[in-house]
Structures are given as structure tokens and as C-alpha cells.
PDB file of C-alpha atoms in Angstrom:
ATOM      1  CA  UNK F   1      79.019 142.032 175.309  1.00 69.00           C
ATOM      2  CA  UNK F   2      79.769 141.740 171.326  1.00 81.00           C
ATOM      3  CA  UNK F   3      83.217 139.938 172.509  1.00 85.00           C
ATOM      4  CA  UNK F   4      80.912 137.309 174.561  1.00 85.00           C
ATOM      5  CA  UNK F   5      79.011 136.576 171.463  1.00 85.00           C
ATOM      6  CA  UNK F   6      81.418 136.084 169.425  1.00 85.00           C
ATOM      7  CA  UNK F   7      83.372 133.530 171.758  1.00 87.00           C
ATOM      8  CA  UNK F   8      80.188 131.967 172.118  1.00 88.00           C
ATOM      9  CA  UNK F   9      79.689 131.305 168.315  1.00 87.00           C
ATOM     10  CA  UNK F  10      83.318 130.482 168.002  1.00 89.00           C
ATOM     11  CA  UNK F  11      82.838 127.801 170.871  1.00 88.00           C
ATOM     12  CA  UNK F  12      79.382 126.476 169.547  1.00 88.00           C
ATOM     13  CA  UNK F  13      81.005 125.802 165.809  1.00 86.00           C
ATOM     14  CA  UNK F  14      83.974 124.415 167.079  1.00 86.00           C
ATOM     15  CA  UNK F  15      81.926 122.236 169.404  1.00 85.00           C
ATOM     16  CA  UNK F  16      79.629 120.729 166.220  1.00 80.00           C
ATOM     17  CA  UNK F  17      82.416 120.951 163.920  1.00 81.00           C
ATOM     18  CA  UNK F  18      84.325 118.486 166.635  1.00 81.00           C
ATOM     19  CA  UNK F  19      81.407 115.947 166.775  1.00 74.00           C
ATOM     20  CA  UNK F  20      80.923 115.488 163.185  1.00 71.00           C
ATOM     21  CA  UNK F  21      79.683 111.758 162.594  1.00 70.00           C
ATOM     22  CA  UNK F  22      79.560 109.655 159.334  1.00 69.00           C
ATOM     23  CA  UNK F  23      75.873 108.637 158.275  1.00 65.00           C
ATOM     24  CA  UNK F  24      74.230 106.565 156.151  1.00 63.00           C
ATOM     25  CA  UNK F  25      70.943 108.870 155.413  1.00 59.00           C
ATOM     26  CA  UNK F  26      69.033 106.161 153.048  1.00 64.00           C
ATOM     27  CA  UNK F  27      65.922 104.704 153.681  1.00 72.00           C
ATOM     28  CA  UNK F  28      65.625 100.888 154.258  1.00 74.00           C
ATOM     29  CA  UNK F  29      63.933 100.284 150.496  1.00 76.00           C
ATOM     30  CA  UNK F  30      67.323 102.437 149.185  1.00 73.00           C
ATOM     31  CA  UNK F  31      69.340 100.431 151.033  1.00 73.00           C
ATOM     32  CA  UNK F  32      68.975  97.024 149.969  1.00 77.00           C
ATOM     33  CA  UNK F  33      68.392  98.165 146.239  1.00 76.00           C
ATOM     34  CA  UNK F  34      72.094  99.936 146.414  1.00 76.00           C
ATOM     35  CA  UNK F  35      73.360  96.861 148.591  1.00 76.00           C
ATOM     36  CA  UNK F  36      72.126  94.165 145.760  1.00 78.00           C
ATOM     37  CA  UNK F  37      73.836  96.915 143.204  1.00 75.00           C
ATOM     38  CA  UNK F  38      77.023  97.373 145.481  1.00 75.00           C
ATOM     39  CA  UNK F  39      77.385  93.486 145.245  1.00 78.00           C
ATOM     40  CA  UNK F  40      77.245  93.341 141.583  1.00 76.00           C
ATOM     41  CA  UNK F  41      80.462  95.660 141.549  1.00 74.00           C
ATOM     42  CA  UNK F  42      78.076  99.604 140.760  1.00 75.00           C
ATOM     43  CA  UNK F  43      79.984 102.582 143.206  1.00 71.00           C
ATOM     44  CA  UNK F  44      76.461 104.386 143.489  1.00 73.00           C
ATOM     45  CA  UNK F  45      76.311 104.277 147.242  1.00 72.00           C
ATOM     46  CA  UNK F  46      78.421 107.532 147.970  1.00 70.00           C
ATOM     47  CA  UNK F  47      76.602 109.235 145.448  1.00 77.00           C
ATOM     48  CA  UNK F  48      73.299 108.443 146.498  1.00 77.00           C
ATOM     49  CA  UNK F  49      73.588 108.799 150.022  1.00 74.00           C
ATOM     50  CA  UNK F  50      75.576 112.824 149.188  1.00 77.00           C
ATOM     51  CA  UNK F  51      72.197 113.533 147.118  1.00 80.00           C
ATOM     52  CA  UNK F  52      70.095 112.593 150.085  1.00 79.00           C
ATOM     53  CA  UNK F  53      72.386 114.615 152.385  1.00 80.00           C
ATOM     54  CA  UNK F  54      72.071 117.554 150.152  1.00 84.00           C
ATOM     55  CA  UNK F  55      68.525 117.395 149.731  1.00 85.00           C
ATOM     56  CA  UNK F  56      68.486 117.188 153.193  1.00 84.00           C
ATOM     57  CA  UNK F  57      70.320 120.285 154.277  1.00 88.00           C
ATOM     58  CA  UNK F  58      68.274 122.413 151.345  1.00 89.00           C
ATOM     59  CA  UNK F  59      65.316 123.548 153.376  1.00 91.00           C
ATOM     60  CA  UNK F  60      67.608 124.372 156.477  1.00 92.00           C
ATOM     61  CA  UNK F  61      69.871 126.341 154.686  1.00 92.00           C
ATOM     62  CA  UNK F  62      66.674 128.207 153.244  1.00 93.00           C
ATOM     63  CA  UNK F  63      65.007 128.748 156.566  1.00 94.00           C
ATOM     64  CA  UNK F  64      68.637 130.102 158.332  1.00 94.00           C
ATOM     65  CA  UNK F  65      68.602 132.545 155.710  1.00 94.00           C
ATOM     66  CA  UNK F  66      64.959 133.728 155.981  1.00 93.00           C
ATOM     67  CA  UNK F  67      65.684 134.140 159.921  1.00 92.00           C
ATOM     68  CA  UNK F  68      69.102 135.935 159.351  1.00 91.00           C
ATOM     69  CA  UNK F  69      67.466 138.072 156.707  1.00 89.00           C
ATOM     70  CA  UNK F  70      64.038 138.929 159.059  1.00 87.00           C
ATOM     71  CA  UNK F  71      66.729 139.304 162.046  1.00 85.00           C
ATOM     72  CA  UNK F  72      68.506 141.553 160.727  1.00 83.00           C
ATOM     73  CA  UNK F  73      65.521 143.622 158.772  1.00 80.00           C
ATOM     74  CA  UNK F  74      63.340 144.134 162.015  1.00 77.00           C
ATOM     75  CA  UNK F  75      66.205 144.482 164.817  1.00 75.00           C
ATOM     76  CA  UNK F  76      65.612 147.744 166.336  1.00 66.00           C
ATOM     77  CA  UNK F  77      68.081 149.696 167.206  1.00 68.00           C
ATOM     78  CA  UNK F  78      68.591 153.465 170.098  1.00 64.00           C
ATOM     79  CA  UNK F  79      64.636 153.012 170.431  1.00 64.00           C
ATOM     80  CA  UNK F  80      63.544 155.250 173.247  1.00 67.00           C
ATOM     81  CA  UNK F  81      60.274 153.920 174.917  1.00 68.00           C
ATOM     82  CA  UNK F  82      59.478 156.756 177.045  1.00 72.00           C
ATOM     83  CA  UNK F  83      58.065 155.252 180.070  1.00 70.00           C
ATOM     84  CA  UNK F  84      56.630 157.264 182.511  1.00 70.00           C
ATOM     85  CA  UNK F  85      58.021 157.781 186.183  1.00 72.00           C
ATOM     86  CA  UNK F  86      54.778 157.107 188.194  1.00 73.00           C
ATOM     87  CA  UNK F  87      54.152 153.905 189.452  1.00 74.00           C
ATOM     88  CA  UNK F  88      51.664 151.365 187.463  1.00 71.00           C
ATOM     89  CA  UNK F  89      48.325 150.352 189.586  1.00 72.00           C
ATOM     90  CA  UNK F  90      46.962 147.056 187.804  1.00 72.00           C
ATOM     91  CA  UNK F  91      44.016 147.279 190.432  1.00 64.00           C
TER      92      UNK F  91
END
């Protein structure tokens, strides 16, 4: 089962890693103040748009952590749950 999981995780990041796209993550008042800048000969774009990018990925990073952290906290693990033999009657 662990050797499943791990193929699956192997096949998943190789899958995004694969389909990796370039973008542009600037608003539309950013753009055309970098654009007017860009003309006039200033190399800020790339900068800019690798802050926005980073400020972007911040608050995932923080909530993958805070789910690997609970998962891993609060994973049970050999719990016996002693259920009885007889047969449940709802009515």
C-alpha cells in the first residue's frame, strides 16, 4: 500500500512539475505603470512580478504546513475499536 503512495506522489509531482507555465501575476494598474517604466529603459518587471509570485505562494506554503503538521499530530495509529458481534437494530 505505502509503495502505491509513493508512486502516486512521484507521478502527481512529476505531472505538475511537467506543466509548469510562465505567468505574468500583475494586476492591470501594475502593468501599465511597469510597461510606461519598461519603455523608458527600468528592468523592474522580473522583479516585480517574482515579489508578487512570492507573496503569492506565502500563505500556501503556511497552510501545507499547518495540515502536514495537524496530519501527522492526530493520525491514529493500532487503534482497536472493539465493536461488538451482535447485529445493530436502528428500529
Amino acid at each position: 500500500m505505502k509503495i502505491y503512495r509513493l508512486l502516486l506522489i512521484v507521478f502527481t509531482v512529476g505531472i505538475l512539475a511537467c506543466s509548469v507555465v510562465p505567468v505574468n501575476a500583475q494586476c492591470a494598474m501594475c502593468t501599465t505603470s511597469v510597461e510606461s517604466n519598461a519603455k523608458n529603459g527600468n528592468k523592474t518587471t522580473k522583479g516585480l512580478n517574482n515579489g508578487i509570485m512570492y507573496l503569492l505562494a506565502a500563505p500556501y506554503l503556511a497552510v501545507a504546513v499547518v495540515g502536514y503538521i495537524w496530519y501527522k499530530k492526530y493520525r491514529r495509529k493500532n487503534v482497536d475499536l472493539n465493536m461488538r458481534d451482535e447485529k445493530l437494530h436502528l428500529n
